[in-house]
Amino acid sequence: MDIVLLGSGNVATHLAKALKAKSENVMQVYSRNLINANLLADAIEAQAIDDVSKVDQNADLYIIAVKDDAIESLASALKNVKGLVVHTSGTTDIKVISAHVKNAGVFYPLQTFSKAKAVSFDHLPICIEAEDEKQLEVLRNLATKLSNQVYELGGDKRKVLHLAAVFACNFPNHLYALANQILVENDLDFNIIRPLIAETADKVMSNLPENVQTGPAIRNDETTLNKHLGLLNNMPELQNIYQTLSDSIKLTLK
Amino acid sequence: MDIVLLGSGNVATHLAKALKAKSENVMQVYSRNLINANLLADAIEAQAIDDVSKVDQNADLYIIAVKDDAIESLASALKNVKGLVVHTSGTTDIKVISAHVKNAGVFYPLQTFSKAKAVSFDHLPICIEAEDEKQLEVLRNLATKLSNQVYELGGDKRKVLHLAAVFACNFPNHLYALANQILVENDLDFNIIRPLIAETADKVMSNLPENVQTGPAIRNDETTLNKHLGLLNNMPELQNIYQTLSDSIKLTLK
């Protein structure tokens, strides 16, 4: 397939490399910023462009991997192409694209991407959506080349999944950061809790989290909860988070 | 070393098996509940007792691995032993034991233990504390037999570490559970977010969490934040948690 990639951020970068590794032909990389376009295009031997009017009109697939609020203007710039135009957003409706182009779809890789770390696509959930079976088949074929976890989801379910992902990824990572803040204030190193973080995640690979909850709140251990709240007296924001999450855990007690 | 283990819960069980695997002689397992004492004692070929007066008085080490509020009464029951008496608690002061016995210490394995899952001790942080160098040496020798991550920490640092562990383990696990609640409500399976959870934890094995935060809050993406809050209209508790944690993430924005 001849593919044009619009975007040069985290999702675009990881997706481009995964496509290249499966010998897909990413012809062009578009970015508003030519330096960024070049950086990614060079890595996958594609053409870099910073003018959307230079997008090849005969590609099979156009992947818009940019910030949510920039998707629509790019879709409208692709209104004359015959190929399939998809976005990679968890929250954006397919209509934001289909309002402008003939063939619209969604190709949403459910993962946290940072430039600092390579990610394998082998088991990476890819959620696809299209408006007819023919286009869905195109996306299914591409997605299954990249990953063995392909989900055909309507927009409503995809948006809920994206919300769940914030709870399962963005919030836990922030809690790791708050833990580190507590450690650093007390001259302790983040290394000391890395095995705990790894095991906490590993445990829910084969169990449901509600069945393996540990800690003072699930034991209704008020003594420890109060000691912890006391230790946070000079960190009111963390104290509030501690109270809020402990209360929520206690709600699950029978 | 001849060891008596007091307790038969998660920490006692995992620790007993790790000691047994290193050929340490766990002579007795005490539990208030003889069935539980038997269950664990049988697994490691020890004697099961449910009467603390039957504790062997000549062991080298007594490990009290019970709920925090039950530690003191067991320590006082051991007032005549000459061996070292330790607890395994993150939050309990060493004085709770040293007030009663001659040789007191702390042997705190920093990990989340569930009966459902085996845990390797090889890299498991063990925090030790004692009141003199001779006793500390005993604990250091035992801890380094089990793990290559042994930390000598005073009580204040250990308590802070336990607090950080709640942020790094108990709270993230609860957020996984809330994510699952959202998924189940929408007929989606927890499997779909397992790779995301694994990658989120894996990312901070080689990065600091504050450097790899992703998601709508750190992008200051008000549109998505408001969409998510809207999706949680009929789950006010989750809406409150979403708002609290997103606000906290936004505080880290420069």
Short mmCIF file of C-alpha atoms in Angstrom, two decimals, chain A:
data_model
loop_
_atom_site.label_atom_id
_atom_site.label_comp_id
_atom_site.label_asym_id
_atom_site.label_seq_id
_atom_site.Cartn_x
_atom_site.Cartn_y
_atom_site.Cartn_z
CA MET A 1 0.00 0.00 0.00
CA ASP A 2 1.07 3.55 -0.73
CA ILE A 3 0.65 5.52 2.44
CA VAL A 4 0.90 9.22 3.28
CA LEU A 5 1.47 10.02 6.92
CA LEU A 6 0.34 13.39 8.23
CA GLY A 7 2.03 14.15 11.54
CA SER A 8 5.45 13.76 13.13
CA GLY A 9 4.68 13.37 16.84
CA ASN A 10 4.84 10.31 19.08
CA VAL A 11 2.03 8.33 17.44
CA ALA A 12 3.15 9.21 13.91
CA THR A 13 6.76 8.29 14.68
CA HIS A 14 6.06 4.90 16.24
CA LEU A 15 3.45 4.01 13.62
CA ALA A 16 5.73 5.03 10.75
CA LYS A 17 8.51 2.80 12.04
CA ALA A 18 6.13 -0.13 12.53
CA LEU A 19 4.76 0.27 8.99
CA LYS A 20 8.26 0.52 7.56
CA ALA A 21 9.27 -2.64 9.45
CA LYS A 22 6.40 -4.47 7.70
CA SER A 23 7.58 -3.15 4.31
CA GLU A 24 4.61 -0.84 3.83
CA ASN A 25 5.43 2.06 1.52
CA VAL A 26 5.13 5.28 3.48
CA MET A 27 5.70 7.69 0.58
CA GLN A 28 5.42 11.03 2.33
CA VAL A 29 5.57 12.49 5.80
CA TYR A 30 3.80 15.80 6.23
CA SER A 31 4.40 18.16 9.12
CA ARG A 32 3.81 21.90 9.50
CA ASN A 33 7.39 21.95 10.69
CA LEU A 34 9.76 20.86 7.92
CA ILE A 35 12.53 19.96 10.38
CA ASN A 36 10.24 17.46 12.11
CA ALA A 37 8.95 16.15 8.78
CA ASN A 38 12.54 15.61 7.62
CA LEU A 39 13.56 13.90 10.84
CA LEU A 40 10.87 11.27 10.54
CA ALA A 41 10.92 11.01 6.74
CA ASP A 42 14.67 10.36 6.77
CA ALA A 43 14.27 7.57 9.31
CA ILE A 44 11.81 5.71 7.06
CA GLU A 45 13.10 6.82 3.65
CA ALA A 46 10.06 8.90 2.74
CA GLN A 47 9.62 12.35 1.24
CA ALA A 48 9.24 15.18 3.75
CA ILE A 49 6.70 17.93 3.02
CA ASP A 50 5.45 20.90 5.00
CA ASP A 51 2.85 22.08 2.48
CA VAL A 52 -0.35 20.05 2.52
CA SER A 53 -1.05 20.95 -1.12
CA LYS A 54 1.97 18.80 -2.03
CA VAL A 55 0.38 15.65 -0.64
CA ASP A 56 0.35 12.91 -3.27
CA GLN A 57 -3.24 12.60 -4.50
CA ASN A 58 -2.94 8.94 -5.53
CA ALA A 59 -2.00 7.18 -2.30
CA ASP A 60 -4.13 4.31 -1.02
CA LEU A 61 -4.18 5.47 2.57
CA TYR A 62 -3.77 8.79 4.37
CA ILE A 63 -3.07 8.53 8.09
CA ILE A 64 -3.73 11.72 10.03
CA ALA A 65 -1.77 11.36 13.28
CA VAL A 66 -1.88 14.85 14.73
CA LYS A 67 -3.45 16.59 17.73
CA ASP A 68 -7.21 16.12 17.84
CA ASP A 69 -8.01 19.75 17.11
CA ALA A 70 -5.84 19.73 13.97
CA ILE A 71 -7.49 16.66 12.37
CA GLU A 72 -10.40 18.43 10.69
CA SER A 73 -8.38 21.03 8.80
CA LEU A 74 -6.12 18.30 7.39
CA ALA A 75 -9.14 16.19 6.41
CA SER A 76 -10.62 19.13 4.56
CA ALA A 77 -7.31 19.63 2.73
CA LEU A 78 -7.62 16.02 1.50
CA LYS A 79 -11.11 16.43 0.09
CA ASN A 80 -10.13 15.46 -3.47
CA VAL A 81 -8.24 12.23 -2.75
CA LYS A 82 -9.81 8.88 -3.64
CA GLY A 83 -7.88 6.86 -1.07
CA LEU A 84 -8.96 6.09 2.45
CA VAL A 85 -8.38 8.83 5.02
CA VAL A 86 -8.09 7.78 8.68
CA HIS A 87 -7.24 9.45 11.94
CA THR A 88 -5.52 7.79 14.93
CA SER A 89 -7.45 9.50 17.72
CA GLY A 90 -9.23 7.78 20.58
CA THR A 91 -11.74 10.57 21.12
CA THR A 92 -12.43 12.06 17.69
CA ASP A 93 -15.56 11.03 15.79
CA ILE A 94 -15.14 9.49 12.35
CA LYS A 95 -17.51 12.22 11.07
CA VAL A 96 -14.83 14.84 11.59
CA ILE A 97 -13.16 13.17 8.59
CA SER A 98 -16.13 11.77 6.68
CA ALA A 99 -17.66 15.27 6.48
CA HIS A 100 -14.81 16.14 4.12
CA VAL A 101 -13.59 13.06 2.28
CA LYS A 102 -15.10 10.20 0.32
CA ASN A 103 -13.63 7.31 2.30
CA ALA A 104 -13.12 7.81 6.01
CA GLY A 105 -11.90 5.59 8.81
CA VAL A 106 -10.22 5.33 12.19
CA PHE A 107 -6.99 3.51 13.00
CA TYR A 108 -6.44 3.92 16.74
CA PRO A 109 -3.42 2.22 18.34
CA LEU A 110 -4.18 1.89 22.05
CA GLN A 111 -0.79 2.49 23.60
CA THR A 112 1.28 5.14 25.37
CA PHE A 113 4.00 6.38 23.06
CA SER A 114 7.05 8.36 24.12
CA LYS A 115 9.96 9.16 21.87
CA ALA A 116 12.29 7.87 24.59
CA LYS A 117 11.19 4.26 24.21
CA ALA A 118 10.62 1.82 21.35
CA VAL A 119 7.30 -0.04 21.41
CA SER A 120 6.53 -3.40 19.86
CA PHE A 121 3.33 -3.49 17.82
CA ASP A 122 3.07 -7.30 17.91
CA HIS A 123 0.39 -7.40 20.64
CA LEU A 124 -0.58 -3.76 20.54
CA PRO A 125 -4.37 -3.33 20.39
CA ILE A 126 -5.39 -1.52 17.22
CA CYS A 127 -9.00 -0.30 17.04
CA ILE A 128 -10.39 0.18 13.56
CA GLU A 129 -13.57 1.75 12.23
CA ALA A 130 -14.83 2.52 8.74
CA GLU A 131 -18.10 3.40 7.08
CA ASP A 132 -18.32 0.39 4.79
CA GLU A 133 -17.06 -3.17 4.73
CA LYS A 134 -14.64 -2.59 1.86
CA GLN A 135 -12.76 0.13 3.69
CA LEU A 136 -12.92 -1.83 6.93
CA GLU A 137 -11.27 -4.73 5.10
CA VAL A 138 -8.40 -2.47 4.05
CA LEU A 139 -7.84 -1.38 7.63
CA ARG A 140 -8.24 -4.93 8.98
CA ASN A 141 -5.57 -6.20 6.58
CA LEU A 142 -3.14 -3.46 7.53
CA ALA A 143 -3.81 -3.73 11.28
CA THR A 144 -3.39 -7.51 11.33
CA LYS A 145 -0.04 -7.12 9.56
CA LEU A 146 1.13 -5.00 12.48
CA SER A 147 -0.56 -6.68 15.44
CA ASN A 148 -2.43 -9.80 16.55
CA GLN A 149 -4.86 -7.70 18.59
CA VAL A 150 -7.23 -5.95 16.21
CA TYR A 151 -10.60 -4.69 17.42
CA GLU A 152 -13.44 -3.42 15.24
CA LEU A 153 -15.09 -0.82 17.42
CA GLY A 154 -17.70 1.86 16.81
CA GLY A 155 -16.93 5.41 17.86
CA ASP A 156 -18.86 5.24 21.13
CA LYS A 157 -16.93 2.22 22.37
CA ARG A 158 -13.64 3.66 21.18
CA LYS A 159 -14.26 6.85 23.14
CA VAL A 160 -15.08 4.86 26.29
CA LEU A 161 -11.94 2.81 25.77
CA HIS A 162 -9.88 5.98 25.50
CA LEU A 163 -11.38 7.15 28.79
CA ALA A 164 -10.55 3.81 30.44
CA ALA A 165 -7.02 4.14 29.08
CA VAL A 166 -6.58 7.42 30.95
CA PHE A 167 -7.46 5.57 34.17
CA ALA A 168 -5.20 2.62 33.31
CA CYS A 169 -2.20 4.54 32.01
CA ASN A 170 -2.03 8.32 32.40
CA PHE A 171 -3.26 8.37 36.01
CA PRO A 172 -1.06 5.48 37.24
CA ASN A 173 1.96 7.13 35.63
CA HIS A 174 1.16 10.36 37.44
CA LEU A 175 0.86 8.44 40.71
CA TYR A 176 4.33 6.98 40.03
CA ALA A 177 5.50 10.59 39.65
CA LEU A 178 3.88 11.59 42.96
CA ALA A 179 5.51 8.59 44.63
CA ASN A 180 8.84 9.80 43.26
CA GLN A 181 8.12 13.29 44.59
CA ILE A 182 7.67 11.80 48.08
CA LEU A 183 10.86 9.76 47.70
CA VAL A 184 12.98 12.66 46.44
CA GLU A 185 11.80 14.89 49.33
CA ASN A 186 13.20 12.23 51.66
CA ASP A 187 16.44 11.47 49.82
CA LEU A 188 15.20 8.09 48.62
CA ASP A 189 15.75 6.83 45.08
CA PHE A 190 13.00 5.87 42.62
CA ASN A 191 14.87 2.61 42.00
CA ILE A 192 13.66 1.27 45.32
CA ILE A 193 10.02 1.15 44.14
CA ARG A 194 10.58 0.05 40.54
CA PRO A 195 10.16 -3.69 41.39
CA LEU A 196 6.89 -2.86 43.14
CA ILE A 197 5.57 -0.98 40.10
CA ALA A 198 6.56 -3.85 37.80
CA GLU A 199 4.88 -6.46 40.00
CA THR A 200 1.70 -4.38 40.42
CA ALA A 201 1.25 -4.28 36.65
CA ASP A 202 2.34 -7.87 36.18
CA LYS A 203 -0.22 -9.10 38.69
CA VAL A 204 -3.14 -7.84 36.61
CA MET A 205 -1.86 -9.58 33.48
CA SER A 206 -3.41 -12.78 34.86
CA ASN A 207 -5.82 -11.43 37.49
CA LEU A 208 -8.54 -8.79 37.58
CA PRO A 209 -7.35 -5.77 39.59
CA GLU A 210 -10.34 -5.82 41.95
CA ASN A 211 -9.26 -9.30 43.05
CA VAL A 212 -5.68 -8.37 43.93
CA GLN A 213 -6.02 -5.02 45.66
CA THR A 214 -3.65 -4.65 48.62
CA GLY A 215 -2.76 -1.84 51.03
CA PRO A 216 -4.23 -0.07 54.06
CA ALA A 217 -7.48 1.15 52.47
CA ILE A 218 -8.69 -2.30 51.37
CA ARG A 219 -7.82 -3.61 54.87
CA ASN A 220 -9.79 -0.68 56.34
CA ASP A 221 -6.66 0.00 58.39
CA GLU A 222 -7.54 3.45 59.79
CA THR A 223 -4.36 3.65 61.88
CA THR A 224 -2.10 3.44 58.83
CA LEU A 225 -4.37 5.66 56.73
CA ASN A 226 -4.17 8.36 59.40
CA LYS A 227 -0.39 7.99 59.75
CA HIS A 228 -0.04 8.46 55.98
CA LEU A 229 -2.33 11.49 55.94
CA GLY A 230 -0.20 12.93 58.76
CA LEU A 231 3.02 12.40 56.76
CA LEU A 232 1.41 14.43 53.95
CA ASN A 233 0.53 17.41 56.14
CA ASN A 234 2.91 19.67 54.24
CA MET A 235 1.75 18.35 50.85
CA PRO A 236 -1.99 19.19 50.84
CA GLU A 237 -2.47 18.29 47.19
CA LEU A 238 -1.12 14.77 47.74
CA GLN A 239 -3.11 14.53 50.95
CA ASN A 240 -6.29 15.24 49.00
CA ILE A 241 -5.43 12.60 46.38
CA TYR A 242 -4.58 10.09 49.12
CA GLN A 243 -7.94 10.70 50.81
CA THR A 244 -9.93 10.61 47.56
CA LEU A 245 -8.42 7.34 46.31
CA SER A 246 -8.50 5.65 49.72
CA ASP A 247 -12.19 6.54 50.08
CA SER A 248 -12.81 5.08 46.63
CA ILE A 249 -11.01 1.83 47.53
CA LYS A 250 -13.04 1.57 50.74
CA LEU A 251 -16.24 1.83 48.71
CA THR A 252 -15.33 -1.54 47.17
CA LEU A 253 -15.31 -3.19 50.61
CA LYS A 254 -18.25 -5.48 51.11
#
